[in-house]
């Protein structure tokens, strides 16, 4: 009832003002009650795309020389994850990205695409895409209100802001998809209609900024995937005091200790910053934390959107044994996900003490994973005793020769 009243209010005498101020359209009114959707699902049979039928599938082997054991929680079967998000279209974005590249840490850069400063950032953002970072949407105009209200959220979360910022990123960079949204000032992150609009626009994750007025944003302390990807929080803040916050979080010993705790529990260290509120240089708190967490061979360094994409692929991918034919073992690896959205690799774990090569859809997968795992689309395998960790693109027939 409240929602209906607020929608109707936009059609009263305040309609002209709100349309001018927020780009609210009749389409926003018409779709207000529209359902959300699961992003990137295909209706076609994934097995048919592999030229495999259900009758070709075999019961899982429990005693064969090569057996499928499961999908790794993280890419390349790393112990833990580091993911970073940085917010706002400011002149400090290039400095921040240069610093991250120095340490090999990957970030999602949340850009407000309609502010004037963004015009100067696109060349550096394109370079960031090519370096393994992600560009995420922070709306077009970064509208904020404290406290937020339903009426504000209805006016601020329009197709112009949500779809428009996504389209700006796709138009101005070669990034093929926009996975991530960030709520400006953390506003409206609990609104169900906003979650539905974000899902219809194709975002798979939306990061919040919880309770800044009471410093709740400093240490949300999430150490895994968020159960609600459209109100996803993070582990800890790393920046000086800014905005309406009372304090920042710059004590290097504290932030390093929190990372150590996450690493010990094999979790996800998801930290966020505003580049304009950082101290740069080897002696600054930002670089001292980066130096502590960087370049470890048992950590996956990945932006937030591809991290959540991996989680979806892992949850949705099935691996079924096939007749071995002329191979030692064959497996169908399949899901119903759109490869335009979920084009990341997945790591599969096999018991495979003896084989000469691995083929995926007929092409050989090279042996030897990276020294540091900092990409999400590569294919390779690595041995660990009698186990093999195979990192490939799903929707393929895998053969052990």
PDB file of C-alpha atoms in Angstrom, residues 226-374:
ATOM      1  CA  UNK A 226      27.055 -12.269   1.162  1.00  0.00           C
ATOM      2  CA  UNK A 227      23.838 -14.271   1.260  1.00  0.00           C
ATOM      3  CA  UNK A 228      22.033 -11.258  -0.272  1.00  0.00           C
ATOM      4  CA  UNK A 229      24.067 -10.211  -3.318  1.00  0.00           C
ATOM      5  CA  UNK A 230      21.890  -7.103  -3.829  1.00  0.00           C
ATOM      6  CA  UNK A 231      22.777  -5.809  -0.374  1.00  0.00           C
ATOM      7  CA  UNK A 232      26.313  -7.136  -0.226  1.00  0.00           C
ATOM      8  CA  UNK A 233      28.641  -5.804   2.402  1.00  0.00           C
ATOM      9  CA  UNK A 234      32.382  -6.243   2.934  1.00  0.00           C
ATOM     10  CA  UNK A 235      35.043  -7.001   5.537  1.00  0.00           C
ATOM     11  CA  UNK A 236      36.469  -3.627   6.493  1.00  0.00           C
ATOM     12  CA  UNK A 237      37.106  -0.040   5.506  1.00  0.00           C
ATOM     13  CA  UNK A 238      40.537   1.411   4.794  1.00  0.00           C
ATOM     14  CA  UNK A 239      40.527   5.230   4.600  1.00  0.00           C
ATOM     15  CA  UNK A 240      40.636   8.468   6.577  1.00  0.00           C
ATOM     16  CA  UNK A 241      37.455   9.972   7.988  1.00  0.00           C
ATOM     17  CA  UNK A 242      35.249  11.383   5.249  1.00  0.00           C
ATOM     18  CA  UNK A 243      31.667  12.092   4.318  1.00  0.00           C
ATOM     19  CA  UNK A 244      29.332  12.095   7.325  1.00  0.00           C
ATOM     20  CA  UNK A 245      31.365   9.490   9.233  1.00  0.00           C
ATOM     21  CA  UNK A 246      32.773  10.222  12.672  1.00  0.00           C
ATOM     22  CA  UNK A 247      35.950   8.185  12.144  1.00  0.00           C
ATOM     23  CA  UNK A 248      37.963   6.368   9.519  1.00  0.00           C
ATOM     24  CA  UNK A 249      39.996   3.184   9.736  1.00  0.00           C
ATOM     25  CA  UNK A 250      43.708   3.717   9.178  1.00  0.00           C
ATOM     26  CA  UNK A 251      45.441   1.757  11.939  1.00  0.00           C
ATOM     27  CA  UNK A 252      47.687  -0.543   9.915  1.00  0.00           C
ATOM     28  CA  UNK A 253      48.110  -3.064  12.697  1.00  0.00           C
ATOM     29  CA  UNK A 254      44.330  -3.403  13.062  1.00  0.00           C
ATOM     30  CA  UNK A 255      43.528  -3.727   9.358  1.00  0.00           C
ATOM     31  CA  UNK A 256      46.402  -6.164   8.824  1.00  0.00           C
ATOM     32  CA  UNK A 257      45.249  -8.233  11.795  1.00  0.00           C
ATOM     33  CA  UNK A 258      41.732  -8.421  10.328  1.00  0.00           C
ATOM     34  CA  UNK A 259      43.180  -9.683   7.046  1.00  0.00           C
ATOM     35  CA  UNK A 260      45.231 -12.266   8.961  1.00  0.00           C
ATOM     36  CA  UNK A 261      42.049 -13.465  10.653  1.00  0.00           C
ATOM     37  CA  UNK A 262      40.247 -13.835   7.319  1.00  0.00           C
ATOM     38  CA  UNK A 263      43.231 -15.616   5.782  1.00  0.00           C
ATOM     39  CA  UNK A 264      43.458 -18.003   8.724  1.00  0.00           C
ATOM     40  CA  UNK A 265      39.811 -18.965   8.213  1.00  0.00           C
ATOM     41  CA  UNK A 266      40.274 -19.325   4.419  1.00  0.00           C
ATOM     42  CA  UNK A 267      37.795 -16.534   3.771  1.00  0.00           C
ATOM     43  CA  UNK A 268      37.288 -13.514   1.548  1.00  0.00           C
ATOM     44  CA  UNK A 269      39.047 -10.285   2.525  1.00  0.00           C
ATOM     45  CA  UNK A 270      36.813  -7.675   0.899  1.00  0.00           C
ATOM     46  CA  UNK A 271      38.018  -4.163   1.752  1.00  0.00           C
ATOM     47  CA  UNK A 272      36.844  -0.809   0.417  1.00  0.00           C
ATOM     48  CA  UNK A 273      38.221   2.721   0.128  1.00  0.00           C
ATOM     49  CA  UNK A 274      37.561   6.150  -1.334  1.00  0.00           C
ATOM     50  CA  UNK A 275      40.737   7.142  -3.217  1.00  0.00           C
ATOM     51  CA  UNK A 276      40.411  10.779  -2.124  1.00  0.00           C
ATOM     52  CA  UNK A 277      40.727   9.714   1.532  1.00  0.00           C
ATOM     53  CA  UNK A 278      43.918   7.660   1.248  1.00  0.00           C
ATOM     54  CA  UNK A 279      47.577   8.294   2.035  1.00  0.00           C
ATOM     55  CA  UNK A 280      49.826   7.147  -0.800  1.00  0.00           C
ATOM     56  CA  UNK A 281      53.477   6.190  -0.722  1.00  0.00           C
ATOM     57  CA  UNK A 282      55.300   3.212   0.857  1.00  0.00           C
ATOM     58  CA  UNK A 283      54.978   4.703   4.338  1.00  0.00           C
ATOM     59  CA  UNK A 284      51.256   5.504   4.011  1.00  0.00           C
ATOM     60  CA  UNK A 285      48.639   3.274   5.616  1.00  0.00           C
ATOM     61  CA  UNK A 286      47.165   2.265   2.243  1.00  0.00           C
ATOM     62  CA  UNK A 287      50.350   0.911   0.718  1.00  0.00           C
ATOM     63  CA  UNK A 288      51.452  -0.674   3.969  1.00  0.00           C
ATOM     64  CA  UNK A 289      48.255  -2.745   3.956  1.00  0.00           C
ATOM     65  CA  UNK A 290      48.639  -3.587   0.272  1.00  0.00           C
ATOM     66  CA  UNK A 291      52.207  -4.732   0.887  1.00  0.00           C
ATOM     67  CA  UNK A 292      50.952  -7.009   3.674  1.00  0.00           C
ATOM     68  CA  UNK A 293      48.313  -8.759   1.559  1.00  0.00           C
ATOM     69  CA  UNK A 294      49.924  -8.726  -1.900  1.00  0.00           C
ATOM     70  CA  UNK A 295      51.630 -11.254  -4.168  1.00  0.00           C
ATOM     71  CA  UNK A 296      50.834 -14.420  -2.235  1.00  0.00           C
ATOM     72  CA  UNK A 297      50.664 -17.617  -4.258  1.00  0.00           C
ATOM     73  CA  UNK A 298      47.741 -19.045  -2.258  1.00  0.00           C
ATOM     74  CA  UNK A 299      45.409 -16.037  -2.648  1.00  0.00           C
ATOM     75  CA  UNK A 300      43.091 -15.180  -5.524  1.00  0.00           C
ATOM     76  CA  UNK A 301      43.179 -11.436  -6.307  1.00  0.00           C
ATOM     77  CA  UNK A 302      39.938 -10.619  -8.094  1.00  0.00           C
ATOM     78  CA  UNK A 303      37.398  -7.782  -8.460  1.00  0.00           C
ATOM     79  CA  UNK A 304      34.078  -8.129  -6.686  1.00  0.00           C
ATOM     80  CA  UNK A 305      31.868  -8.751  -9.741  1.00  0.00           C
ATOM     81  CA  UNK A 306      33.923 -11.627 -11.189  1.00  0.00           C
ATOM     82  CA  UNK A 307      34.195 -13.067  -7.663  1.00  0.00           C
ATOM     83  CA  UNK A 308      30.411 -13.290  -7.364  1.00  0.00           C
ATOM     84  CA  UNK A 309      30.228 -14.553 -10.944  1.00  0.00           C
ATOM     85  CA  UNK A 310      32.543 -17.415  -9.961  1.00  0.00           C
ATOM     86  CA  UNK A 311      30.307 -18.192  -7.002  1.00  0.00           C
ATOM     87  CA  UNK A 312      27.287 -18.460  -9.314  1.00  0.00           C
ATOM     88  CA  UNK A 313      29.139 -20.618 -11.825  1.00  0.00           C
ATOM     89  CA  UNK A 314      30.348 -22.915  -9.049  1.00  0.00           C
ATOM     90  CA  UNK A 315      26.825 -23.294  -7.649  1.00  0.00           C
ATOM     91  CA  UNK A 316      25.211 -23.914 -11.049  1.00  0.00           C
ATOM     92  CA  UNK A 317      27.773 -26.093 -12.850  1.00  0.00           C
ATOM     93  CA  UNK A 318      27.334 -29.855 -12.991  1.00  0.00           C
ATOM     94  CA  UNK A 319      29.998 -32.412 -13.846  1.00  0.00           C
ATOM     95  CA  UNK A 320      28.867 -35.817 -15.104  1.00  0.00           C
ATOM     96  CA  UNK A 321      30.942 -38.778 -16.184  1.00  0.00           C
ATOM     97  CA  UNK A 322      30.682 -39.985 -19.792  1.00  0.00           C
ATOM     98  CA  UNK A 323      31.750 -43.168 -21.530  1.00  0.00           C
ATOM     99  CA  UNK A 324      35.548 -42.991 -21.706  1.00  0.00           C
ATOM    100  CA  UNK A 325      35.704 -44.107 -25.374  1.00  0.00           C
ATOM    101  CA  UNK A 326      39.389 -43.863 -26.356  1.00  0.00           C
ATOM    102  CA  UNK A 327      40.287 -41.685 -23.359  1.00  0.00           C
ATOM    103  CA  UNK A 328      41.125 -42.656 -19.803  1.00  0.00           C
ATOM    104  CA  UNK A 329      38.103 -40.645 -18.624  1.00  0.00           C
ATOM    105  CA  UNK A 330      35.582 -38.179 -20.070  1.00  0.00           C
ATOM    106  CA  UNK A 331      33.311 -35.690 -18.295  1.00  0.00           C
ATOM    107  CA  UNK A 332      30.551 -33.283 -19.334  1.00  0.00           C
ATOM    108  CA  UNK A 333      30.929 -29.910 -17.586  1.00  0.00           C
ATOM    109  CA  UNK A 334      27.746 -27.885 -18.070  1.00  0.00           C
ATOM    110  CA  UNK A 335      25.359 -25.226 -16.776  1.00  0.00           C
ATOM    111  CA  UNK A 336      22.496 -23.096 -18.083  1.00  0.00           C
ATOM    112  CA  UNK A 337      24.331 -19.768 -17.633  1.00  0.00           C
ATOM    113  CA  UNK A 338      24.722 -17.212 -20.401  1.00  0.00           C
ATOM    114  CA  UNK A 339      28.437 -17.119 -21.355  1.00  0.00           C
ATOM    115  CA  UNK A 340      28.076 -13.418 -22.212  1.00  0.00           C
ATOM    116  CA  UNK A 341      27.495 -12.766 -18.495  1.00  0.00           C
ATOM    117  CA  UNK A 342      29.347 -15.659 -16.877  1.00  0.00           C
ATOM    118  CA  UNK A 343      32.407 -16.126 -19.062  1.00  0.00           C
ATOM    119  CA  UNK A 344      34.753 -16.814 -16.169  1.00  0.00           C
ATOM    120  CA  UNK A 345      36.619 -20.052 -15.553  1.00  0.00           C
ATOM    121  CA  UNK A 346      35.896 -22.586 -12.826  1.00  0.00           C
ATOM    122  CA  UNK A 347      38.342 -24.858 -11.009  1.00  0.00           C
ATOM    123  CA  UNK A 348      37.438 -28.556 -10.779  1.00  0.00           C
ATOM    124  CA  UNK A 349      39.172 -31.051  -8.539  1.00  0.00           C
ATOM    125  CA  UNK A 350      39.994 -34.573  -9.773  1.00  0.00           C
ATOM    126  CA  UNK A 351      41.734 -37.626  -8.448  1.00  0.00           C
ATOM    127  CA  UNK A 352      44.018 -38.295 -11.401  1.00  0.00           C
ATOM    128  CA  UNK A 353      47.368 -39.910 -10.556  1.00  0.00           C
ATOM    129  CA  UNK A 354      48.245 -40.906 -14.118  1.00  0.00           C
ATOM    130  CA  UNK A 355      47.473 -39.185 -17.425  1.00  0.00           C
ATOM    131  CA  UNK A 356      49.374 -37.629 -20.328  1.00  0.00           C
ATOM    132  CA  UNK A 357      47.186 -34.632 -21.199  1.00  0.00           C
ATOM    133  CA  UNK A 358      43.801 -32.990 -20.648  1.00  0.00           C
ATOM    134  CA  UNK A 359      41.567 -31.813 -23.470  1.00  0.00           C
ATOM    135  CA  UNK A 360      38.607 -29.448 -23.208  1.00  0.00           C
ATOM    136  CA  UNK A 361      36.361 -29.641 -26.270  1.00  0.00           C
ATOM    137  CA  UNK A 362      39.311 -31.040 -28.155  1.00  0.00           C
ATOM    138  CA  UNK A 363      41.924 -28.400 -27.305  1.00  0.00           C
ATOM    139  CA  UNK A 364      44.802 -29.162 -24.982  1.00  0.00           C
ATOM    140  CA  UNK A 365      44.924 -27.454 -21.576  1.00  0.00           C
ATOM    141  CA  UNK A 366      48.444 -26.443 -20.588  1.00  0.00           C
ATOM    142  CA  UNK A 367      49.972 -27.528 -17.308  1.00  0.00           C
ATOM    143  CA  UNK A 368      51.245 -25.079 -14.708  1.00  0.00           C
ATOM    144  CA  UNK A 369      49.018 -22.533 -13.024  1.00  0.00           C
ATOM    145  CA  UNK A 370      50.140 -18.948 -12.476  1.00  0.00           C
ATOM    146  CA  UNK A 371      52.554 -18.017  -9.706  1.00  0.00           C
ATOM    147  CA  UNK A 372      49.936 -15.551  -8.463  1.00  0.00           C
ATOM    148  CA  UNK A 373      46.250 -16.014  -9.294  1.00  0.00           C
ATOM    149  CA  UNK A 374      45.052 -12.598 -10.464  1.00  0.00           C
TER     150      UNK A 374
END
